[in-house]
Coordinates of C-alpha atoms and ligand atoms in Angstrom, one line a residue:
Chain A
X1 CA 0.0 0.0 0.0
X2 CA 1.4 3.1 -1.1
X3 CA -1.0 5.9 0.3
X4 CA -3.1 5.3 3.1
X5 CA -6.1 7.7 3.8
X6 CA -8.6 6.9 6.4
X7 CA -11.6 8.8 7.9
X8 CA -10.8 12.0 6.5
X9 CA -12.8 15.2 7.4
X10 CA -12.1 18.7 5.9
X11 CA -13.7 21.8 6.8
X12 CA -12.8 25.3 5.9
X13 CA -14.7 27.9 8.3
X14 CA -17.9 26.8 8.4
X15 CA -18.2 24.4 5.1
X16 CA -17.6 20.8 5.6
X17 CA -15.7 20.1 2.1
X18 CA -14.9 16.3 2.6
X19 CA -16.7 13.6 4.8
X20 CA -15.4 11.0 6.3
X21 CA -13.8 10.1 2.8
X22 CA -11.4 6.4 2.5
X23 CA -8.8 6.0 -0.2
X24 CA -6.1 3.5 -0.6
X25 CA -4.3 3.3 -3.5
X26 CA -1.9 0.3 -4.1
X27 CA 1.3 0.4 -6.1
X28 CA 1.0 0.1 -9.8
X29 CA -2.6 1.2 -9.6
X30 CA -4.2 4.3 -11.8
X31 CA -7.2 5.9 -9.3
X32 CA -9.5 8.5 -11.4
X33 CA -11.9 11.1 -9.3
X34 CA -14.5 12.2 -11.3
X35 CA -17.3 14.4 -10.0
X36 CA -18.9 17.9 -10.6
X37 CA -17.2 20.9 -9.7
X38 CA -17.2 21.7 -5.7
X39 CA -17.4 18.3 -4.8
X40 CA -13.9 18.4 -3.4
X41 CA -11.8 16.6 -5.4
X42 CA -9.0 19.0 -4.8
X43 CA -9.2 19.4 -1.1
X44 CA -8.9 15.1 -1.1
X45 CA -5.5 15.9 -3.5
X46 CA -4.0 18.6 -1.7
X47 CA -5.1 17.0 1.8
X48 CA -3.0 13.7 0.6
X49 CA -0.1 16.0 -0.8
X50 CA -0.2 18.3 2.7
X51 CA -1.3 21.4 0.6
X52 CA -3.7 21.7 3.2
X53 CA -4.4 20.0 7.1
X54 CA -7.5 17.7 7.6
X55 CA -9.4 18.0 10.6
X56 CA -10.0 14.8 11.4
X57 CA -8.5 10.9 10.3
X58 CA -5.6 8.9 9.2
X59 CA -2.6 9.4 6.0
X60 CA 0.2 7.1 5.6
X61 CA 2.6 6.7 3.1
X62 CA 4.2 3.7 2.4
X63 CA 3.2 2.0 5.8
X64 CA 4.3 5.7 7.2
X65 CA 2.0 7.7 9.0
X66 CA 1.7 11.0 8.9
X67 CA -1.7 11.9 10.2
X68 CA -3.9 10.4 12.7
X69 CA -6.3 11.4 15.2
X70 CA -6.5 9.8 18.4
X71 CA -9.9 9.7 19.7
X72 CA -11.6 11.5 17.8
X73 CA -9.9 15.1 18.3
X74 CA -7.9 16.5 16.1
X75 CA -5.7 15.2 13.7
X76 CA -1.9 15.6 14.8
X77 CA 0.9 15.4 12.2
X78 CA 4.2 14.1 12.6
X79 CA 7.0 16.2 13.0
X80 CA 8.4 18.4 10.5
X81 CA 11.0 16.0 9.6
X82 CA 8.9 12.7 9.0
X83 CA 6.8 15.1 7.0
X84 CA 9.6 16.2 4.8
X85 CA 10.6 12.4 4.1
X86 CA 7.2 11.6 3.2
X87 CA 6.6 14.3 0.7
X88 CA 9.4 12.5 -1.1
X89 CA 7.1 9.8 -1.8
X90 CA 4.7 11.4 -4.4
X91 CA 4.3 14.1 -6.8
X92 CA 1.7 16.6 -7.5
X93 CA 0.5 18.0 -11.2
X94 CA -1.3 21.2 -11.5
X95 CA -4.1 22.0 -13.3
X96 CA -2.3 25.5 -14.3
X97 CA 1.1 23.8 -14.6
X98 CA 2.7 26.3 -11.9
X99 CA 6.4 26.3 -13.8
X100 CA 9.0 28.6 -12.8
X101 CA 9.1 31.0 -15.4
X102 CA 12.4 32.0 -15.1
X103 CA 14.0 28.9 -14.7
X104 CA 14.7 27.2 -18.1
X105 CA 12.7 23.9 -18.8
X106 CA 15.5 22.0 -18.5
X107 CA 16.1 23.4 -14.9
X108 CA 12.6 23.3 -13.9
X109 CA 13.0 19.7 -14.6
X110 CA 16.4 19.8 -12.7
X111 CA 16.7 22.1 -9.6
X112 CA 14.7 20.5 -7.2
X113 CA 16.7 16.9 -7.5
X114 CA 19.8 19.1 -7.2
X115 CA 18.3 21.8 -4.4
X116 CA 16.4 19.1 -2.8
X117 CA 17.8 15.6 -3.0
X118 CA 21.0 17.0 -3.1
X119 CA 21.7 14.6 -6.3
X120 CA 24.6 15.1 -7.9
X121 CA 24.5 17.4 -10.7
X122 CA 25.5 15.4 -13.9
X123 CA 23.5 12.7 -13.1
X124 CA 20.4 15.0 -12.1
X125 CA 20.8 16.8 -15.7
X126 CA 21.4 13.4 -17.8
X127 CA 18.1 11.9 -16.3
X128 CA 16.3 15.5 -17.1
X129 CA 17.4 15.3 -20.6
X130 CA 16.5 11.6 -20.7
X131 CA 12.8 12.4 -19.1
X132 CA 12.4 15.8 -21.3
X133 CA 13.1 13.0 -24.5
X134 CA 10.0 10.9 -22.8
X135 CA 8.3 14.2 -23.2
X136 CA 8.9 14.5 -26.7
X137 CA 10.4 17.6 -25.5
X138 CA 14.3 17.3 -26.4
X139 CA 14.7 20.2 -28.1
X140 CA 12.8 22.2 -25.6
X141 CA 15.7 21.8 -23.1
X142 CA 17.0 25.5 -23.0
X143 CA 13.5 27.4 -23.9
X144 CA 11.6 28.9 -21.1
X145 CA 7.8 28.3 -20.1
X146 CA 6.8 31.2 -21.3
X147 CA 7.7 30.1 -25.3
X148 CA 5.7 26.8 -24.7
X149 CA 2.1 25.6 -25.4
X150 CA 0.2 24.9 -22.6
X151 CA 0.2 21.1 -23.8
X152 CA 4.4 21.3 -24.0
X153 CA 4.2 23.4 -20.3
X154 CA 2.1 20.7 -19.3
X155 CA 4.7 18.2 -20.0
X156 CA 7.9 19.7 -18.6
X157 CA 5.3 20.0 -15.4
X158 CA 5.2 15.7 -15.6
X159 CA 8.9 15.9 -16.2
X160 CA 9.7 17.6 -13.4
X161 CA 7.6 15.8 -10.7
X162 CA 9.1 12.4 -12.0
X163 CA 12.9 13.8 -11.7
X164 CA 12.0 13.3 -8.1
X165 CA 11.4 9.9 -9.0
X166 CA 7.7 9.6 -7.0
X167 CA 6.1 6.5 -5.8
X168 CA 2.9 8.1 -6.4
X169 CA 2.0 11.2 -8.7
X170 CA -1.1 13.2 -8.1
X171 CA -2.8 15.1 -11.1
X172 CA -5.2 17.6 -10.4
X173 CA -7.3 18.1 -13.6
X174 CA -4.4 17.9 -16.1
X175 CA -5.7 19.3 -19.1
X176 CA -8.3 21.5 -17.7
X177 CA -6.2 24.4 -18.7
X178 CA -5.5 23.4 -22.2
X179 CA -7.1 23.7 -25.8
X180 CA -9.1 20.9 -26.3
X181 CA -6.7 20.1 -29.4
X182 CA -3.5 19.7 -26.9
X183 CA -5.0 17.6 -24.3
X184 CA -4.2 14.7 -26.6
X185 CA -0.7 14.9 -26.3
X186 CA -1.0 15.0 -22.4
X187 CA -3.3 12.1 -21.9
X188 CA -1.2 10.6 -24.1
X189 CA 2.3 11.0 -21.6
X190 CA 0.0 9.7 -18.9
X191 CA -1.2 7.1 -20.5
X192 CA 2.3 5.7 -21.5
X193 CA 2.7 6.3 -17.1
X194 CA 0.3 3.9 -16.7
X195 CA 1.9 1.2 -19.0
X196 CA 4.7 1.6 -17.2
X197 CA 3.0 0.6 -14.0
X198 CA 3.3 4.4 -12.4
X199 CA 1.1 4.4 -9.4
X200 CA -0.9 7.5 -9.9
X201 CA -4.3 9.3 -8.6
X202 CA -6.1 11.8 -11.7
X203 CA -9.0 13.6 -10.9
X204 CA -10.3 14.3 -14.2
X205 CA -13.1 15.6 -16.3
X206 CA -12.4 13.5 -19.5
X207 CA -14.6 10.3 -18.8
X208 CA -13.4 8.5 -22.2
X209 CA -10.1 8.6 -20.5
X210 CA -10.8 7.6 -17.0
X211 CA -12.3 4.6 -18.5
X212 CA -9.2 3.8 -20.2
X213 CA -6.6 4.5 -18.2
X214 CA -7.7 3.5 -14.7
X215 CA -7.9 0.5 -12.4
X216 CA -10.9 2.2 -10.0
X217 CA -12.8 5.2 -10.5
X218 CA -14.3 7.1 -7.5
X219 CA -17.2 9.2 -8.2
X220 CA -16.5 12.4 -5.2
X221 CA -20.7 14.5 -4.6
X222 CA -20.9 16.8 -2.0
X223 CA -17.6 16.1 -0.9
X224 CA -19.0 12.4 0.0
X225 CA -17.7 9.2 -1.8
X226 CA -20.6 8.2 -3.6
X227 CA -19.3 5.4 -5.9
X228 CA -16.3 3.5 -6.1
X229 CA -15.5 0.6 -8.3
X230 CA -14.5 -0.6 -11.7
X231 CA -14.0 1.5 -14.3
X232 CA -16.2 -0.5 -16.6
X233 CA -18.9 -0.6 -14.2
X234 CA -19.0 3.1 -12.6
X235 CA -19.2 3.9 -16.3
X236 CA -21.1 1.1 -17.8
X237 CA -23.5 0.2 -15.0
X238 CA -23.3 2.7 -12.0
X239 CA -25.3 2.0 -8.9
X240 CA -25.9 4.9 -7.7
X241 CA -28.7 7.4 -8.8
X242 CA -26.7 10.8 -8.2
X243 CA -23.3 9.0 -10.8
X244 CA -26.0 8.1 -13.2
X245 CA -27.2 11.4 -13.4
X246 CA -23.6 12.9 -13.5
X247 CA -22.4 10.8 -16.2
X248 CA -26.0 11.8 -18.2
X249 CA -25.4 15.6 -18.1
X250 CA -21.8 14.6 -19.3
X251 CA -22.6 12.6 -22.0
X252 CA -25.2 15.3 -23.2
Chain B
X1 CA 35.7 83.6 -9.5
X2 CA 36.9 82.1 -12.5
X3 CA 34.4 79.4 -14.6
X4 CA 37.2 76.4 -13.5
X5 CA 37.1 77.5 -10.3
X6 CA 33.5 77.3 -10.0
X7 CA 33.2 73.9 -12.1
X8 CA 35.7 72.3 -9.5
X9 CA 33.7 73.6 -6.5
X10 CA 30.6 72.0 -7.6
X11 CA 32.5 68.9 -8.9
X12 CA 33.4 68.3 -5.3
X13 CA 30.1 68.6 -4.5
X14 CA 28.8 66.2 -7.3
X15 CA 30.6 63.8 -5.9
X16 CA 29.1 64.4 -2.4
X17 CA 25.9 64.0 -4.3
X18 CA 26.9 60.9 -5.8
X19 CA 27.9 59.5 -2.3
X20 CA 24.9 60.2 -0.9
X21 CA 22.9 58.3 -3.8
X22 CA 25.2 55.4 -3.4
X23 CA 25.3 54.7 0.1
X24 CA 21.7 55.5 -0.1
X25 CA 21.4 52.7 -2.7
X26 CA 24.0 50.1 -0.8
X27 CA 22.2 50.7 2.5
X28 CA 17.8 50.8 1.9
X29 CA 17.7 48.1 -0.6
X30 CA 18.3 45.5 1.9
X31 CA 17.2 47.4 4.9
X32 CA 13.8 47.3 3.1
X33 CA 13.6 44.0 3.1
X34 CA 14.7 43.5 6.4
X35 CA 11.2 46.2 7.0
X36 CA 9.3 44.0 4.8
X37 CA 9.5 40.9 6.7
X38 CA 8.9 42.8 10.3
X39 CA 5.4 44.4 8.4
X40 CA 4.7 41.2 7.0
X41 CA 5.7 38.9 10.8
X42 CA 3.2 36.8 12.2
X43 CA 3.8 38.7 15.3
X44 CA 0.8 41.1 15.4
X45 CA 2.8 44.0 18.0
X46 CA 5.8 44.1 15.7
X47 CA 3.5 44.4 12.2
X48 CA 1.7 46.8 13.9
X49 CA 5.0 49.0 14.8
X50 CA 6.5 48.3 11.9
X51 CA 3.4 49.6 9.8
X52 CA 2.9 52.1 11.6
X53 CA 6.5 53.6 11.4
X54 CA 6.5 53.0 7.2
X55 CA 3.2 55.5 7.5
X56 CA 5.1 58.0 9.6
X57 CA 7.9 58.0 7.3
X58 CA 5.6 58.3 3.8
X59 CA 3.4 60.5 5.3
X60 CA 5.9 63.4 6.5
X61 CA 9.1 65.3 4.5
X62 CA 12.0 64.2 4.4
X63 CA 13.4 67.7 5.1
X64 CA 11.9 67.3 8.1
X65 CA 12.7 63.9 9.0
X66 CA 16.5 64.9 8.6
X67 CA 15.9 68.0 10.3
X68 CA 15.1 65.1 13.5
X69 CA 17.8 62.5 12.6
X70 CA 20.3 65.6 13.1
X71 CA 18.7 67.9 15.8
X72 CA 16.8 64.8 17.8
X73 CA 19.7 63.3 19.2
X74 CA 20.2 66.4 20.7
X75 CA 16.8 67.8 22.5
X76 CA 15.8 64.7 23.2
X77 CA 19.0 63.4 24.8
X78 CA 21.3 66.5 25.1
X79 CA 23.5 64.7 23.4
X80 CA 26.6 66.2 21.5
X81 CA 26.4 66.4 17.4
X82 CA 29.3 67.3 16.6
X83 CA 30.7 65.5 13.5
X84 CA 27.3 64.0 13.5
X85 CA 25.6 65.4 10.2
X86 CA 26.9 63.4 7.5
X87 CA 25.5 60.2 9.7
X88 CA 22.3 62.2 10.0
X89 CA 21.9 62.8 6.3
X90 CA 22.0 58.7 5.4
X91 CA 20.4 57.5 8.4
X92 CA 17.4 59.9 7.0
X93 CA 18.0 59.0 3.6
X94 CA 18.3 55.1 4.1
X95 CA 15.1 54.8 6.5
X96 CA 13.3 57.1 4.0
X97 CA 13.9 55.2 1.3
X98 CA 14.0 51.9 2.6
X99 CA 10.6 52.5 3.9
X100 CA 9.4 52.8 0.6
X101 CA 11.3 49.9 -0.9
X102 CA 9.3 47.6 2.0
X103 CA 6.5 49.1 0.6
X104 CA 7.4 47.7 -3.0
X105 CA 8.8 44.5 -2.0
X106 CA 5.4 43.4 -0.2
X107 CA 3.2 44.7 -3.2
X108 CA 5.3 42.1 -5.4
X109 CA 5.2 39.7 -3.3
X110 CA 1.6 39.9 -2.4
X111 CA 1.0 39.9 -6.1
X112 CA 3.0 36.6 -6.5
X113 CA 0.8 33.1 -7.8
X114 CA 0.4 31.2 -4.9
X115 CA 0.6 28.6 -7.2
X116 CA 4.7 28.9 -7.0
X117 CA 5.0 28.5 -3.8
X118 CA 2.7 25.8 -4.0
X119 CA 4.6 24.3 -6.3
X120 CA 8.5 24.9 -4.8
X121 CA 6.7 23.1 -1.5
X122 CA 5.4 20.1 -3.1
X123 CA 9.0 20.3 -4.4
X124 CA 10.3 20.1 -0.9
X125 CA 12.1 23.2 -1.2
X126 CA 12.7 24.6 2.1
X127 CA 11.2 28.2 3.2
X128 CA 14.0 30.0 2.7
X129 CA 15.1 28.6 -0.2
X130 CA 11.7 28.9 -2.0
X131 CA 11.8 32.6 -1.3
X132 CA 15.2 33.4 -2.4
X133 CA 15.2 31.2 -5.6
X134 CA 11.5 31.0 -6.6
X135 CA 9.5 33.8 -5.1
X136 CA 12.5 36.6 -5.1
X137 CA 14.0 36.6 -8.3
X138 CA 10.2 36.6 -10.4
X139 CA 8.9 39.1 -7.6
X140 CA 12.6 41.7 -8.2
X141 CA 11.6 41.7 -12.0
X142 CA 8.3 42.9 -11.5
X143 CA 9.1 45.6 -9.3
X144 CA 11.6 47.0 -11.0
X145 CA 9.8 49.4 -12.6
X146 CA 8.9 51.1 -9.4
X147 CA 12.0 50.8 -8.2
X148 CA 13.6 52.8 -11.3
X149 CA 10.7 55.4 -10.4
X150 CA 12.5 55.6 -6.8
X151 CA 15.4 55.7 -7.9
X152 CA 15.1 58.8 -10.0
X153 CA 13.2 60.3 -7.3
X154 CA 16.4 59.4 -5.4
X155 CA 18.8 61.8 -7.1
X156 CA 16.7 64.6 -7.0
X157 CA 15.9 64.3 -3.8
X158 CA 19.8 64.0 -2.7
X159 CA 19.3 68.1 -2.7
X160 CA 17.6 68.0 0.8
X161 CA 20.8 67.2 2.1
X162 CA 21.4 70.9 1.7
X163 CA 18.6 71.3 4.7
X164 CA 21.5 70.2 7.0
X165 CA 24.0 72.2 5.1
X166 CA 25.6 69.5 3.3
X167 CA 28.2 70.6 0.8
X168 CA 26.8 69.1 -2.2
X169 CA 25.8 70.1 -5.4
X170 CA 22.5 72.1 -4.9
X171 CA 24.0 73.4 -1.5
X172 CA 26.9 74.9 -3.7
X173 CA 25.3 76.4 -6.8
X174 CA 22.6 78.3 -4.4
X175 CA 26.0 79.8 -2.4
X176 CA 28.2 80.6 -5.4
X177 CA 25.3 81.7 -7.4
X178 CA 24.3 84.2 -4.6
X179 CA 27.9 85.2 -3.8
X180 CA 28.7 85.7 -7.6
X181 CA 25.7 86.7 -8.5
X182 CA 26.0 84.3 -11.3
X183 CA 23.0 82.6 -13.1
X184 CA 25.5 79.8 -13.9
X185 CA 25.8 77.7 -11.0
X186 CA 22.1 76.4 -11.7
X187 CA 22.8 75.5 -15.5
X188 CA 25.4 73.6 -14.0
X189 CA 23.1 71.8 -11.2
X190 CA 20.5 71.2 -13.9
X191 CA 22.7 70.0 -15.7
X192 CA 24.2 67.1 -13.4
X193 CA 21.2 66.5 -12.0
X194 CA 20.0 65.4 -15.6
X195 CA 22.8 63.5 -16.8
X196 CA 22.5 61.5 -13.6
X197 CA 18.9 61.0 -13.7
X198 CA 19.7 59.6 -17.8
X199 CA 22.6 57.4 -16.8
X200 CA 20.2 56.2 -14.0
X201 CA 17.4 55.6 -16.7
X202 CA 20.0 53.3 -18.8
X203 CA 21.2 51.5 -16.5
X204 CA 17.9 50.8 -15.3
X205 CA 16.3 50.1 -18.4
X206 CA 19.8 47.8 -19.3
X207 CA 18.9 45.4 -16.1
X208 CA 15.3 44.8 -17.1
X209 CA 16.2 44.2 -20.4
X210 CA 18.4 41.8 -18.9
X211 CA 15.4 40.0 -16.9
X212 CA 13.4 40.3 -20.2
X213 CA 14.4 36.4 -21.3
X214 CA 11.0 35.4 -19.7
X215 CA 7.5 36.6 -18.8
Ligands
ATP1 N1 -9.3 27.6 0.5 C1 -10.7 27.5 0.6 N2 -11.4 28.2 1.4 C2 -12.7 28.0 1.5 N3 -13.4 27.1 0.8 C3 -12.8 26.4 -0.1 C4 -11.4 26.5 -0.2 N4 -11.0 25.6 -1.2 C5 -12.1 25.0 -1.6 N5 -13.2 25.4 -0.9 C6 -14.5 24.9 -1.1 O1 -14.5 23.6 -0.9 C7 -15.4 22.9 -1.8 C8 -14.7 21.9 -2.6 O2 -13.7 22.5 -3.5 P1 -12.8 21.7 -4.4 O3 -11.9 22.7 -5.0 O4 -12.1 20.6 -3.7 O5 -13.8 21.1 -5.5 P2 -13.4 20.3 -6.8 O6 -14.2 19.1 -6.7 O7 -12.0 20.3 -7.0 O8 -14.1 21.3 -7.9 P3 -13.6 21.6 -9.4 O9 -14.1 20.5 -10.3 O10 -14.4 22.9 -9.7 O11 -12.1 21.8 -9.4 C9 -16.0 24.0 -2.7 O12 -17.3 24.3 -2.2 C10 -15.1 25.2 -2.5 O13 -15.8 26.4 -2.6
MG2 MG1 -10.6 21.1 -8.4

């Protein structure tokens, strides 16, 4: 088991956001959220990546914790430390990319193994190259962001949170930001992920690709778990009223 | 009084000018940051001083604040000044300015995308090093341009040194000009004062050129 999330309650001021939501996700195992807008899809994400503190319930990573609430109260972390360690389990991809403009692709894709992980410089720049060539991106080495499509930013954004070399990445709505003619390429990279076995977590708004791609789907209402299962049946069959209606308005 | 004589005399005081910029320069750049992070503290009391104090020094002249840096010391204290106004002058000059540089910093970095820091922490970069090599470096480009504004402000307002009868250049042409009743001395003033403010301009406009490889 390579994320762990029990329990978990989220509330900002006075809005509860999630309730009492459950994921595990197992190495080697693609997870799609789908769900309509508000239902908290990002708050589960940036609760697991420690964006922001739940309230209440249980995160481990990798047999790890990092969260847990005894009795009830409140949830206490661990210390800064253990926190640190664990964020070097997984990886997290924006829906708005959130490159450093003034950092060339090939060090976007770079610094952090070098900053960070304190990896040795040669070898963090030959695996950048050799990720950025995954990409389809070799010759885009020394541009900056700003001279990329947001399908090509989108990329070096994948590049750079697997230089980190993740156990798990996180993708908040990965092409949400893009042309509909450049989300091919994207879905595409990810896709390829998948083949490779990369344990990974999408929420997403392209069905046709959730269906594809993943081993579960979890259909997130009201910041509830309403559905969870196999691809083939949350989309072919669903059991629930409230997905059946969801998947409707999308297919219309 | 001969023109040389006259061109010397004010050269001398050019160059007080110029120190005055410089130091200026070298010493509220970084003070305003260190203001910055006090308005900006968690700590309610000190963000509440240090706000407080950047208001006091925007809202009143800077004659008048040297005017206090110079004569405070000694009503309030009765303490001696003697040999103490060329501190005075850049203590007012570095607090004014830096004051307004804390002012600029925090607009830019208010105005940063969370997303970046978002991004540098799912990194794992560490605090400090997200601010000085994510947040800092984007943040200094964008305020450049206010800063140039300050700048230029800057040597123009070196002038007010003459409040505490500072030798430099304005000081100097307003003396020889009334002691040789010569319209000269402010041609000559005007004329520095120019030049500096265009070399200040190019240089100025060179650096963000040099920041213009990405937007
Ligand atoms: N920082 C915040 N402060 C207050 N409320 C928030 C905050 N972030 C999210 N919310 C609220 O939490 C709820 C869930 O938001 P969330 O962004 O997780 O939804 P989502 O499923 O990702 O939606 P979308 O498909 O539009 O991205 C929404 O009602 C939102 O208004
Ligand atoms: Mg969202």
């Amino acid at each position: 088991m390579i994320l762990e999330m029990k329990n978990i309650e989220k509330h900002f001021e006075d809005c509860e956001v999630l309730h009492d939501i459950s994921l595990s996700v197992d190495s080697g195992e693609v997870v799609s959220i789908i769900g309509p807008s508000g239902s908290g899809k990002s708050t589960l994400l940036r609760c697991a990546t420690f964006l922001e503190k739940i309230d209440r319930g249980f995160i481990s990573y990798k047999g790890e914790t990092v969260a847990h609430t005894p009795d009830g109260a409140k949830a206490e972390y661990v210390s800064r430390k253990e926190i640190a360690k664990a964020k070097n389990y997984f990886g997290l991809v924006f829906q708005n990319f959130n490159l450093f403009p003034h950092y060339s692709v090939l060090k976007n894709v770079m610094d952090a193994p070098v900053t960070v992980q304190k990896r040795d410089r040669k070898e963090a720049e030959a695996e950048a190259v050799k990720l950025l060539g995954k990409m389809g991106l070799s010759d885009k080495a020394n541009a900056y962001p700003c001279q990329l499509s947001g399908g090509q930013k989108q990329r070096v954004a994948i590049a750079r949170a697997l230089a980190m070399n993740p156990d798990i990445l996180f993708f908040d709505e990965p092409t949400s930001a893009l042309d509909p003619e450049l989300t091919g390429e994207v879905l595409k990279i990810i896709r390829q992920l998948a083949d490779e076995k990369m344990t990974m977590v999408i929420v997403t708004h392209e069905m046709n690709f959730a269906r594809a791609v993943s081993n579960r789907v979890i259909f997130m209402d009201g910041g509830y778990i309403v559905e969870e299962g196999d691809p083939e049946e949350v989309f072919g069959n669903p059991k629930q009223e409230r997905t059946r209606q969801f998947l409707q308005n999308y297919n219309q | 009084m001969t023109l040389t004589t006259m061109l010397t005399t004010m050269g001398a005081g050019m160059l007080r000018t110029i120190g005055i910029f410089f130091l200026t320069l070298i010493g509220s750049l970084p003070l305003g940051m260190v203001i910055m992070f006090g308005r900006k503290s968690k700590n309610r009391v000190l963000s509440a001083i240090v706000k407080g104090f950047i208001s006091i020094i925007r809202g009143t002249p800077l004659m008048l604040q040297l005017l206090v840096w110079y004569f405070g010391p000694y009503y309030l204290f009765g303490w001696s000044i003697k040999g103490y106004r060329y501190p005075a002058i850049l203590i007012g000059f570095i607090v004014n300015y830096a004051c307004y540089f804390a002012e600029i910093y925090r607009g830019g970095i208010e105005a940063m995308d969370r997303g970046q820091y978002e991004a540098a922490e799912i990194l794992g970069y560490s605090k400090s090093q997200t601010f000085f090599l994510i947040i800092l470096p984007q943040v200094i480009k964008t305020i450049l341009p206010s800063i140039t504004n300050e700048v230029i402000t800057l040597v123009k307002d070196t002038s007010l040194a003459f409040t505490l009868a500072y030798q430099e250049v304005f000081s100097l042409a307003k003396q020889i000009s009334a002691s040789e009743t010569s319209f000269t001395p402010f041609v000559v003033a005007g004329i520095f004062y120019f030049v500096a403010n265009y070399v200040v301009a190019y240089v100025m406009d060179r650096i963000e050129k040099s920041m213009s490889f990405y937007s």
